């Protein structure tokens, strides 16, 4: 079956601009996660959705970052007034959350964001 | 202290040898533990998950968990050059948050 997809694969923007990054999870996965990965580091947790609601947004670095998942499937990560320090690969992952699952997460290919 | 710690490496092993990758974590209530493989320029790929103390084997991979010592490891038997990658240890804390280590770079010499 289809895996997690993310668009765009690459995004170059200028400092101060607004960007949207999209994630389409594996069909049937109710849990969706956003991570940010910088060079030489592991993925850094940003936000977790269970269905339509953000169950844990403790990883969002500041109020310039916001994410939505209005219909419980596709999610959009929104970054306002981008800064050069926002440059990273943004990863999306999804998982099952049934009682018998262990929340194994499957990652999309990522979006490489470059802020000039 | 970082929540999930890994030796950054690089760990270099000859082809056919056993590669041993280690990880420690700080949150004692952690319940689920994962190993991901990440090739350069690619996203992480899940290779092993473990939830109970002891060993779990899957092909050439064995994950080992010791909750008392807050330690999880990954052994790769008969290492191949195609195993050369960064290996990420991930720990699911209370709730659904997962914390990743910075990864260990493995290099398998042909």
Coordinates of C-alpha atoms in Angstrom, one line a residue:
Chain A
X1 CA 0.0 0.0 0.0
X2 CA 0.9 3.6 -0.3
X3 CA 3.2 5.0 2.4
X4 CA 3.3 8.4 4.0
X5 CA 3.7 11.2 1.4
X6 CA 4.9 14.7 1.8
X7 CA 4.8 17.7 -0.4
X8 CA 6.8 19.6 -1.5
X9 CA 10.0 17.6 -1.4
X10 CA 12.0 20.8 -1.3
X11 CA 11.0 24.4 -0.4
X12 CA 13.2 27.4 -0.7
X13 CA 11.8 30.6 0.7
X14 CA 13.0 34.0 1.9
X15 CA 13.3 35.1 5.5
X16 CA 9.9 36.5 6.7
X17 CA 7.8 34.5 4.3
X18 CA 5.0 32.1 5.1
X19 CA 5.2 28.4 4.2
X20 CA 2.9 25.4 4.3
X21 CA 4.1 21.8 4.3
X22 CA 1.7 19.0 3.6
X23 CA 1.6 15.4 4.9
X24 CA -0.7 12.6 3.7
X25 CA -0.5 9.6 6.2
X26 CA -0.9 5.9 5.5
X27 CA -4.6 5.1 5.0
X28 CA -6.2 4.0 8.3
X29 CA -3.5 5.5 10.5
X30 CA -5.2 7.8 13.1
X31 CA -2.0 9.1 14.6
X32 CA 0.2 11.6 12.8
X33 CA 3.4 13.2 14.0
X34 CA 5.6 16.1 12.8
X35 CA 9.3 16.2 13.4
X36 CA 12.1 18.5 12.4
X37 CA 15.6 17.1 11.7
X38 CA 18.7 19.2 11.4
X39 CA 22.0 17.9 10.0
X40 CA 23.7 15.4 12.4
X41 CA 20.7 15.2 14.7
X42 CA 17.9 12.9 15.3
X43 CA 14.3 13.9 14.5
X44 CA 13.0 16.4 17.0
X45 CA 9.3 16.0 18.0
X46 CA 7.1 18.9 17.1
X47 CA 3.4 17.9 17.4
X48 CA 1.2 14.8 17.6
X49 CA -2.3 14.4 16.3
X50 CA -4.8 11.8 17.3
X51 CA -7.6 12.1 14.7
X52 CA -8.3 15.8 14.2
X53 CA -7.0 17.1 17.5
X54 CA -3.5 18.0 18.5
X55 CA -3.0 15.7 21.5
X56 CA 0.5 17.0 22.2
X57 CA 2.0 20.2 20.7
X58 CA 4.7 20.6 23.3
X59 CA 7.5 20.4 20.7
X60 CA 6.4 23.4 18.6
X61 CA 9.3 25.9 19.1
X62 CA 7.2 29.1 19.2
X63 CA 3.9 30.6 18.0
X64 CA 5.2 31.0 14.5
X65 CA 4.6 27.2 14.1
X66 CA 1.1 25.8 13.7
X67 CA -0.3 22.6 12.4
X68 CA -3.8 21.4 11.5
X69 CA -5.5 18.2 10.5
X70 CA -9.1 19.2 9.9
X71 CA -10.5 15.9 8.6
X72 CA -8.3 13.5 10.5
X73 CA -6.2 12.6 7.5
X74 CA -4.0 15.1 5.7
X75 CA -2.1 17.5 7.9
X76 CA -0.5 20.9 7.1
X77 CA 2.4 22.4 9.1
X78 CA 2.4 26.1 8.8
X79 CA 5.3 28.4 9.5
X80 CA 4.9 32.1 9.7
X81 CA 7.6 34.8 9.4
X82 CA 10.2 32.2 8.6
X83 CA 13.7 32.6 9.9
X84 CA 17.0 31.1 8.7
X85 CA 17.1 28.9 11.8
X86 CA 13.9 27.2 10.6
X87 CA 15.9 25.6 7.8
X88 CA 15.8 21.8 8.3
X89 CA 14.1 18.7 7.0
X90 CA 10.5 18.4 8.2
X91 CA 9.4 14.8 8.6
X92 CA 5.9 13.5 9.0
X93 CA 5.1 10.0 10.4
X94 CA 1.9 8.1 11.0
X95 CA 1.0 5.1 13.1
X96 CA -1.9 3.0 14.2
X97 CA -3.3 3.6 17.7
X98 CA -5.3 0.5 18.2
X99 CA -5.0 -1.2 21.7
X100 CA -2.9 -3.9 20.2
X101 CA -0.5 -1.6 18.4
X102 CA 2.7 -0.2 19.8
X103 CA 2.6 3.0 17.8
X104 CA 5.3 2.1 15.4
X105 CA 5.8 5.1 13.3
X106 CA 6.4 5.2 9.6
X107 CA 8.0 8.2 8.1
X108 CA 7.4 10.1 4.9
X109 CA 10.3 11.2 2.6
X110 CA 10.4 14.7 4.3
X111 CA 10.3 18.2 3.1
X112 CA 13.7 20.0 3.0
X113 CA 13.0 23.7 3.9
X114 CA 15.7 26.3 3.2
X115 CA 15.2 29.8 4.4
X116 CA 17.4 32.3 2.6
Chain B
X1 CA 21.5 14.7 30.4
X2 CA 19.9 14.0 27.1
X3 CA 16.7 12.0 27.2
X4 CA 18.1 9.4 24.7
X5 CA 21.8 9.1 24.3
X6 CA 23.8 7.3 21.6
X7 CA 27.5 7.2 20.7
X8 CA 27.7 9.3 17.5
X9 CA 30.4 7.1 16.0
X10 CA 31.4 6.4 13.4
X11 CA 31.4 2.7 14.3
X12 CA 33.5 0.9 11.7
X13 CA 33.3 -2.9 11.3
X14 CA 34.5 -5.3 8.6
X15 CA 32.1 -7.0 6.4
X16 CA 30.7 -10.2 8.0
X17 CA 31.4 -9.0 11.6
X18 CA 28.8 -8.2 14.3
X19 CA 28.0 -4.5 14.7
X20 CA 26.8 -3.5 18.2
X21 CA 24.9 -0.3 18.7
X22 CA 23.9 1.1 22.1
X23 CA 21.4 3.5 23.5
X24 CA 20.5 4.7 27.0
X25 CA 17.4 6.6 28.0
X26 CA 16.5 8.7 31.1
X27 CA 12.7 8.3 31.5
X28 CA 12.0 5.2 33.6
X29 CA 8.4 5.0 32.6
X30 CA 9.3 4.5 28.9
X31 CA 7.5 1.5 27.5
X32 CA 8.3 1.2 23.8
X33 CA 11.7 1.2 22.1
X34 CA 12.5 1.4 18.4
X35 CA 15.5 1.3 16.1
X36 CA 15.4 3.1 12.8
X37 CA 17.9 3.1 10.0
X38 CA 18.6 6.3 8.1
X39 CA 20.6 6.4 4.9
X40 CA 22.1 9.7 3.9
X41 CA 19.5 12.0 2.4
X42 CA 16.6 9.7 3.2
X43 CA 14.0 9.5 5.9
X44 CA 14.2 7.0 8.9
X45 CA 13.1 3.5 8.2
X46 CA 11.8 1.3 11.1
X47 CA 13.8 -1.9 11.5
X48 CA 13.1 -3.1 15.0
X49 CA 10.8 -2.5 17.9
X50 CA 11.0 -4.0 21.4
X51 CA 8.8 -3.7 24.5
X52 CA 9.8 -6.4 26.9
X53 CA 13.1 -7.1 28.7
X54 CA 15.3 -9.5 26.9
X55 CA 16.2 -10.1 23.3
X56 CA 14.1 -9.9 20.1
X57 CA 15.5 -11.3 16.9
X58 CA 14.5 -10.5 13.3
X59 CA 16.8 -11.9 10.6
X60 CA 20.2 -10.5 11.1
X61 CA 19.0 -8.0 13.7
X62 CA 18.7 -8.5 17.4
X63 CA 17.3 -5.9 19.7
X64 CA 18.1 -6.2 23.5
X65 CA 16.3 -4.3 26.2
X66 CA 17.2 -3.9 29.9
X67 CA 14.7 -1.6 31.6
X68 CA 16.4 -1.8 34.9
X69 CA 19.6 -0.4 33.4
X70 CA 17.6 1.8 31.0
X71 CA 19.6 0.4 28.1
X72 CA 18.6 -0.8 24.7
X73 CA 21.0 -2.2 22.0
X74 CA 20.9 -3.4 18.4
X75 CA 23.1 -6.2 17.1
X76 CA 23.6 -6.6 13.4
X77 CA 25.1 -10.0 12.5
X78 CA 27.0 -10.7 9.2
X79 CA 27.2 -6.9 8.6
X80 CA 27.1 -5.9 4.9
X81 CA 28.3 -2.7 3.2
X82 CA 24.6 -2.0 2.6
X83 CA 24.1 -1.7 6.4
X84 CA 26.3 1.4 6.4
X85 CA 23.9 4.1 7.6
X86 CA 23.0 6.1 10.7
X87 CA 21.0 4.1 13.3
X88 CA 18.6 6.0 15.4
X89 CA 17.3 4.8 18.8
X90 CA 13.8 6.1 19.6
X91 CA 12.0 5.8 22.9
X92 CA 8.2 6.3 23.4
X93 CA 7.7 8.1 26.7
X94 CA 4.4 8.3 28.6
X95 CA 1.7 9.2 26.2
X96 CA 2.5 9.2 22.5
X97 CA 5.6 11.4 22.4
X98 CA 8.7 9.7 20.9
X99 CA 12.2 10.9 21.6
X100 CA 15.0 10.2 19.2
X101 CA 18.7 9.9 19.9
X102 CA 21.1 11.7 17.6
X103 CA 22.1 8.5 15.9
X104 CA 25.2 6.3 15.5
X105 CA 26.9 6.3 12.1
X106 CA 27.8 2.7 11.1
X107 CA 30.4 2.0 8.4
X108 CA 30.8 -1.5 7.1
X109 CA 34.1 -2.0 5.3
X110 CA 34.0 -4.4 2.3

